[in-house]
Amino acid sequence: MNQPSISSSSPSTRGPADHDIRDQIVAAANEHFSQYGYSKTTVSDLAKAIGFSKAYIYKFFDSKQAIGEAICANCLAEIVAAVEQAINVEGLSPTERFRRLVKTVIATGVNLFFNDRKLYDIAAFAASESWPSTQAYDAQIKSFVSQIVREGREIGEFERKTPLDETVEAIHLALRPFVNPLLLQYNLDFVEEAPTLTSNLILRSLMP
Amino acid sequence: MNQPSISSSSPSTRGPADHDIRDQIVAAANEHFSQYGYSKTTVSDLAKAIGFSKAYIYKFFDSKQAIGEAICANCLAEIVAAVEQAINVEGLSPTERFRRLVKTVIATGVNLFFNDRKLYDIAAFAASESWPSTQAYDAQIKSFVSQIVREGREIGEFERKTPLDETVEAIHLALRPFVNPLLLQYNLDFVEEAPTLTSNLILRSLMP
């Protein structure tokens, strides 16, 4: 077995190098899952593929799900990063920011579905089981929505009569078919028209 | 085999009594699918359960899917009938009609899910394969939406600037997670708040 020298350290004395090993396991698992799928891969398969012992992997991750969680978190973080980049451009109006949010979340999700189907399947499975990574992703998208709505209200671009929480919750619910990886796969027929139709409807609902 | 006397008639000379036999097959299949599920039941199983020969069943239905289609159409027709009854009450405003549409489509769908799960599964499977029954159901819900929006525009309760088609399409898309049986099962966590949140958002978007 190709065991790194750090293998003798106990979990209580983990140093920064442990992060590298975790990353190494995640990267290898990512590749393995991408090829064979999450559900069909066991920790033994992973151990064999990476060249670590199963026991060694269990020093860093409690379960296969924990590895899946790390992969899923990375993958959803990419969507969040893409959205963040698209909306945080100086000088954009809240309306334009919102359109970009919807467009980007759909485009990156669809891209993941078509170009990294096995990883997409992990994210969809994670969403179906409400893994913490998908809850965090959901919360981040919602916080983007909340930011945009608050900004739009402040400058008088959006109405202020509806309680902010209700507005944000309702928008989040309306975007769920495209934000949630489990649902997106059933809405692929609508991803061409949805960014415009759904954004327009929501923006009309926000008019002062 | 318990073959009705009509079994000698060819398809080209089918009379009204054939409808009764079709209904009889559909009713028996409905019961059988409800108990054992659609995917696990073969036409042979059905034939045995009903007491007809397989060949006799094939005189009335081309395939298991054709029987499933008939069941699915009945089941979705119940949702449509419930919505129709809820919204076609004299004296209701378009706003109130719309709220009732959303509430009823969600309530009857959820009721089907929890009380007739195997039938729900047929409808969900049908929706995933876009069977004609689910297309017809979709079109009927959309036509209710269209009726209500047109009425609201005529009496000045809703805005008229957005092209009617766009408005109806966008609303239909926003309701899809609750109208489509395949999607509803993944949105059960939201069925309490969705009727109010989603209706409010859509109605705000319709304000003149």
XYZ file of C-alpha atoms in Angstrom:
416
model
C 0.000 0.000 0.000
C 1.146 3.497 -0.855
C 0.622 5.051 2.584
C 1.771 8.642 3.078
C 4.081 9.078 6.065
C 1.433 11.092 7.910
C -0.679 7.943 8.344
C 0.611 7.476 11.860
C -0.925 10.741 13.150
C -4.159 10.336 15.103
C -7.207 12.446 14.175
C -6.667 14.562 17.308
C -3.248 15.673 16.119
C -4.183 16.430 12.507
C -2.050 19.121 10.981
C -2.428 21.183 7.827
C -1.036 18.323 5.734
C -4.171 16.342 6.526
C -6.091 18.768 4.362
C -3.885 17.804 1.463
C -4.619 14.136 2.013
C -8.333 14.820 2.311
C -8.114 16.770 -0.945
C -6.197 13.902 -2.515
C -8.881 11.400 -1.472
C -11.656 13.728 -2.680
C -9.944 14.290 -6.021
C -9.446 10.569 -6.576
C -12.993 9.773 -5.451
C -14.294 12.522 -7.706
C -12.600 10.903 -10.679
C -13.757 7.440 -9.669
C -17.373 8.511 -9.078
C -17.346 10.459 -12.365
C -16.469 7.285 -14.175
C -18.390 4.601 -12.299
C -21.073 6.570 -10.456
C -21.517 7.207 -6.759
C -23.931 4.423 -5.886
C -21.935 1.698 -7.607
C -18.651 2.599 -5.899
C -17.718 1.254 -2.457
C -15.069 2.628 -0.104
C -13.078 -0.547 -0.880
C -13.178 0.292 -4.601
C -12.001 3.792 -3.808
C -9.216 2.554 -1.555
C -8.016 0.200 -4.244
C -8.161 2.904 -6.918
C -6.337 5.479 -4.808
C -3.798 3.039 -3.430
C -4.695 3.707 0.221
C -6.018 1.172 2.685
C -9.717 1.326 3.529
C -8.815 1.952 7.192
C -6.649 4.863 6.127
C -9.502 6.472 4.188
C -11.747 6.027 7.223
C -9.250 8.111 9.226
C -10.260 11.085 7.108
C -13.863 10.355 6.205
C -16.473 8.616 8.350
C -18.287 7.113 5.384
C -18.686 7.089 1.636
C -21.357 9.754 2.110
C -18.807 12.015 3.806
C -16.623 11.780 0.699
C -19.690 12.334 -1.491
C -20.552 15.353 0.639
C -17.120 16.872 0.061
C -17.422 16.323 -3.688
C -20.958 17.649 -3.778
C -19.974 20.711 -1.753
C -17.159 21.464 -4.240
C -19.475 21.005 -7.170
C -22.248 23.227 -5.756
C -19.637 25.776 -4.687
C -18.775 26.116 -8.375
C -22.376 27.047 -9.185
C -22.392 29.533 -6.299
C -19.085 31.016 -7.473
C -20.406 31.374 -11.033
C -23.546 33.136 -9.768
C -21.519 35.378 -7.477
C -19.246 36.376 -10.321
C -22.184 37.061 -12.632
C -24.116 39.267 -10.216
C -21.293 41.132 -8.481
C -20.437 43.401 -11.365
C -20.133 47.094 -10.545
C -22.957 49.270 -11.823
C -25.594 46.573 -12.449
C -29.151 47.358 -11.459
C -30.928 44.933 -9.085
C -33.159 43.931 -12.023
C -30.144 43.063 -14.123
C -28.476 41.282 -11.209
C -31.581 39.167 -10.747
C -31.740 38.226 -14.423
C -28.097 37.192 -14.278
C -28.671 35.116 -11.155
C -31.444 33.100 -12.833
C -29.573 32.739 -16.108
C -26.323 31.652 -14.448
C -27.815 29.193 -11.989
C -29.655 27.474 -14.846
C -26.714 27.550 -17.263
C -24.171 26.150 -14.789
C -26.602 23.477 -13.571
C -27.393 22.404 -17.137
C -23.720 22.437 -18.003
C -22.980 20.139 -15.059
C -25.822 17.849 -16.119
C -24.580 17.469 -19.686
C -20.832 17.527 -19.119
C -20.391 15.807 -15.793
C -23.429 13.604 -15.512
C -22.077 11.309 -12.783
C -21.199 14.277 -10.578
C -24.573 15.800 -11.321
C -26.134 12.548 -10.134
C -24.299 12.862 -6.802
C -25.658 16.395 -6.416
C -29.169 15.221 -7.345
C -28.944 12.346 -4.864
C -27.596 14.723 -2.207
C -30.523 17.088 -2.871
C -33.012 14.232 -2.570
C -31.552 13.369 0.836
C -31.085 17.012 1.900
C -27.395 16.601 2.628
C -25.839 19.582 4.459
C -23.952 20.565 1.276
C -27.232 21.049 -0.616
C -28.789 22.907 2.302
C -25.804 25.262 2.353
C -26.089 25.759 -1.417
C -29.790 26.504 -1.103
C -29.106 28.996 1.669
C -26.455 30.743 -0.428
C -28.719 31.117 -3.455
C -31.452 32.417 -1.171
C -29.066 34.927 0.355
C -28.182 36.219 -3.129
C -31.904 36.641 -3.822
C -32.337 38.422 -0.508
C -29.412 40.784 -1.214
C -30.799 41.722 -4.604
C -34.341 42.259 -3.347
C -33.146 44.421 -0.439
C -30.983 46.489 -2.739
C -33.880 46.913 -5.195
C -36.162 48.022 -2.372
C -33.633 50.501 -1.042
C -33.253 52.314 -4.336
C -36.997 52.162 -5.077
C -36.714 49.759 -8.011
C -38.802 47.070 -6.244
C -41.994 47.307 -4.172
C -41.707 47.365 -0.376
C -45.229 46.470 0.764
C -44.761 42.682 0.875
C -42.759 41.454 3.865
C -39.176 40.860 2.711
C -39.160 37.277 4.022
C -42.276 36.383 2.054
C -40.894 37.864 -1.154
C -37.565 36.050 -0.821
C -39.216 32.744 0.126
C -41.645 32.938 -2.805
C -38.884 33.757 -5.303
C -36.744 30.948 -3.949
C -39.672 28.552 -4.350
C -40.271 29.753 -7.922
C -36.604 29.151 -8.777
C -36.438 25.737 -7.078
C -37.112 23.718 -10.279
C -33.885 25.178 -11.678
C -31.792 25.636 -8.536
C -32.329 22.169 -7.086
C -30.251 19.545 -8.945
C -32.825 16.834 -8.265
C -35.538 18.874 -10.013
C -33.484 20.461 -12.779
C -33.164 17.160 -14.641
C -36.972 17.062 -15.008
C -37.113 20.637 -16.266
C -34.555 20.439 -19.055
C -37.284 20.992 -21.653
C -37.839 24.446 -20.193
C -34.302 25.699 -19.646
C -34.309 27.677 -22.888
C -37.360 29.755 -22.086
C -37.303 29.647 -18.284
C -34.621 32.269 -17.642
C -36.640 34.906 -19.488
C -40.181 33.791 -18.653
C -39.524 33.160 -14.964
C -37.357 36.245 -14.483
C -39.944 38.430 -16.199
C -42.760 37.055 -14.046
C -40.797 37.500 -10.819
C -39.622 40.986 -11.805
C -43.220 42.002 -12.598
C -44.154 40.787 -9.113
C -41.447 43.061 -7.675
C -42.637 46.210 -9.433
C -43.405 49.096 -7.067
C -61.920 -18.440 -18.964
C -64.788 -16.132 -18.193
C -65.201 -14.602 -21.663
C -68.132 -12.234 -22.203
C -70.266 -13.175 -25.215
C -69.141 -10.064 -27.068
C -65.667 -11.557 -27.489
C -66.484 -12.678 -31.002
C -66.999 -9.131 -32.313
C -64.117 -7.747 -34.348
C -62.669 -4.323 -33.575
C -64.302 -2.889 -36.691
C -67.791 -3.740 -35.461
C -67.349 -2.541 -31.887
C -70.605 -1.399 -30.367
C -71.399 0.568 -27.223
C -71.047 -2.611 -25.139
C -67.316 -2.585 -25.937
C -67.037 0.542 -23.853
C -68.369 -1.408 -20.897
C -65.756 -4.099 -21.375
C -63.018 -1.508 -21.734
C -64.260 0.088 -18.523
C -64.312 -3.331 -16.876
C -60.701 -3.998 -17.890
C -59.646 -0.519 -16.779
C -61.403 -0.898 -13.419
C -59.817 -4.293 -12.785
C -56.412 -3.075 -13.925
C -56.808 0.001 -11.738
C -57.357 -2.226 -8.724
C -54.512 -4.519 -9.685
C -52.049 -1.683 -10.327
C -53.137 0.002 -7.070
C -52.160 -3.110 -5.202
C -49.072 -4.346 -7.039
C -47.888 -1.279 -8.931
C -47.840 -0.568 -12.649
C -44.302 -1.618 -13.471
C -44.511 -4.960 -11.692
C -47.757 -6.014 -13.397
C -47.784 -7.716 -16.798
C -50.755 -8.050 -19.139
C -50.707 -11.781 -18.284
C -51.088 -10.952 -14.582
C -53.972 -8.651 -15.430
C -55.632 -11.232 -17.636
C -55.378 -13.826 -14.877
C -56.732 -11.425 -12.268
C -59.659 -10.292 -14.407
C -60.463 -13.740 -15.713
C -60.049 -12.768 -19.373
C -57.547 -14.245 -21.804
C -54.533 -12.126 -22.689
C -55.613 -12.170 -26.339
C -59.020 -10.875 -25.327
C -57.504 -7.935 -23.450
C -55.357 -7.146 -26.503
C -58.579 -6.804 -28.504
C -59.356 -3.708 -26.472
C -55.938 -2.346 -25.603
C -52.807 -2.431 -27.734
C -50.472 -2.642 -24.763
C -50.148 -2.362 -21.015
C -49.346 1.299 -21.574
C -52.705 1.788 -23.289
C -54.432 0.484 -20.147
C -52.170 2.639 -17.992
C -53.062 5.604 -20.202
C -56.776 5.034 -19.621
C -56.226 4.827 -15.849
C -53.954 7.841 -15.836
C -56.452 9.846 -17.900
C -59.224 9.008 -15.394
C -57.040 9.927 -12.485
C -55.899 13.260 -13.966
C -59.484 13.978 -15.061
C -60.404 13.881 -11.364
C -57.879 16.620 -10.615
C -59.190 18.659 -13.542
C -62.797 18.144 -12.364
C -61.896 19.225 -8.831
C -60.189 22.380 -10.151
C -63.095 23.125 -12.473
C -65.584 22.804 -9.632
C -63.465 25.002 -7.350
C -63.019 27.848 -9.829
C -66.404 27.864 -11.587
C -68.360 29.369 -8.733
C -70.604 32.302 -9.619
C -69.417 35.678 -8.400
C -65.760 34.854 -7.748
C -63.167 37.419 -8.795
C -60.349 36.281 -11.115
C -57.954 36.706 -8.179
C -60.031 34.395 -6.022
C -60.449 31.934 -8.909
C -56.717 31.821 -9.358
C -56.079 31.188 -5.660
C -58.581 28.351 -5.767
C -56.962 26.838 -8.843
C -53.550 26.671 -7.136
C -54.947 25.424 -3.846
C -57.077 22.722 -5.465
C -54.485 21.407 -7.889
C -52.012 21.001 -5.008
C -54.546 19.527 -2.574
C -55.919 16.932 -5.005
C -52.444 15.970 -6.187
C -51.191 15.563 -2.614
C -54.310 13.614 -1.709
C -53.680 11.239 -4.607
C -50.060 10.860 -3.532
C -50.906 9.926 0.044
C -54.086 7.940 -0.494
C -53.493 6.194 -3.783
C -49.750 5.999 -4.053
C -49.620 3.287 -6.720
C -51.953 5.250 -8.967
C -49.959 8.368 -8.289
C -46.884 6.452 -9.429
C -48.583 5.663 -12.744
C -49.344 9.356 -13.214
C -45.759 10.285 -12.288
C -44.382 7.696 -14.703
C -46.792 8.926 -17.397
C -45.608 12.500 -16.791
C -41.975 11.432 -17.060
C -42.723 9.864 -20.448
C -45.072 12.661 -21.582
C -47.959 10.298 -22.270
C -50.867 11.942 -24.128
C -53.004 11.815 -20.948
C -50.521 14.020 -19.101
C -50.199 16.354 -22.077
C -53.988 16.734 -22.133
C -54.031 17.370 -18.383
C -51.319 20.000 -18.733
C -53.225 21.677 -21.539
C -56.414 21.754 -19.465
C -54.719 23.356 -16.456
C -53.123 25.873 -18.794
C -56.485 26.665 -20.362
C -57.933 27.357 -16.885
C -55.037 29.727 -16.234
C -55.609 31.385 -19.583
C -59.362 31.820 -18.912
C -58.717 33.422 -15.533
C -56.003 35.756 -16.832
C -58.163 36.868 -19.769
C -61.123 37.510 -17.491
C -58.927 39.476 -15.070
C -57.571 41.571 -17.925
C -61.049 42.273 -19.290
C -62.355 43.669 -16.015
C -59.111 45.568 -15.297
C -58.077 43.441 -12.329
C -54.868 42.267 -14.060
C -52.294 44.137 -16.148
C -52.541 43.988 -19.934
C -49.090 45.100 -21.073
C -47.442 41.671 -21.129
C -48.445 39.483 -24.091
C -51.151 37.073 -22.889
C -49.234 34.024 -24.128
C -46.139 35.002 -22.176
C -48.114 35.554 -18.987
C -49.933 32.231 -19.259
C -46.755 30.332 -20.146
C -44.822 31.857 -17.235
C -47.601 31.092 -14.733
C -47.885 27.558 -16.033
C -44.140 27.130 -15.598
C -44.291 28.524 -12.048
C -47.054 26.061 -11.163
C -45.342 23.071 -12.791
C -43.688 21.790 -9.575
C -47.207 21.283 -8.173
C -49.198 20.501 -11.319
C -46.855 17.842 -12.697
C -47.198 14.550 -10.787
C -43.560 13.635 -11.412
C -42.404 16.855 -9.738
C -45.005 17.135 -6.987
C -43.480 14.230 -5.055
C -40.230 16.212 -4.724
C -42.059 19.313 -3.527
C -44.117 17.818 -0.716
C -42.140 19.802 1.873
C -43.530 22.970 0.328
C -47.186 22.114 -0.223
C -48.278 23.855 2.983
C -46.815 27.231 2.137
C -46.774 27.031 -1.666
C -50.445 27.786 -2.358
C -50.201 31.129 -0.561
C -46.607 32.084 -1.401
C -46.801 31.121 -5.063
C -50.283 32.547 -5.596
C -49.295 35.822 -3.934
C -46.177 36.132 -6.080
C -48.053 35.385 -9.290
C -50.925 37.713 -8.373
C -48.453 40.518 -7.620
C -46.986 39.921 -11.097
C -50.493 40.357 -12.547
C -51.205 43.684 -10.867
C -52.083 46.476 -13.300
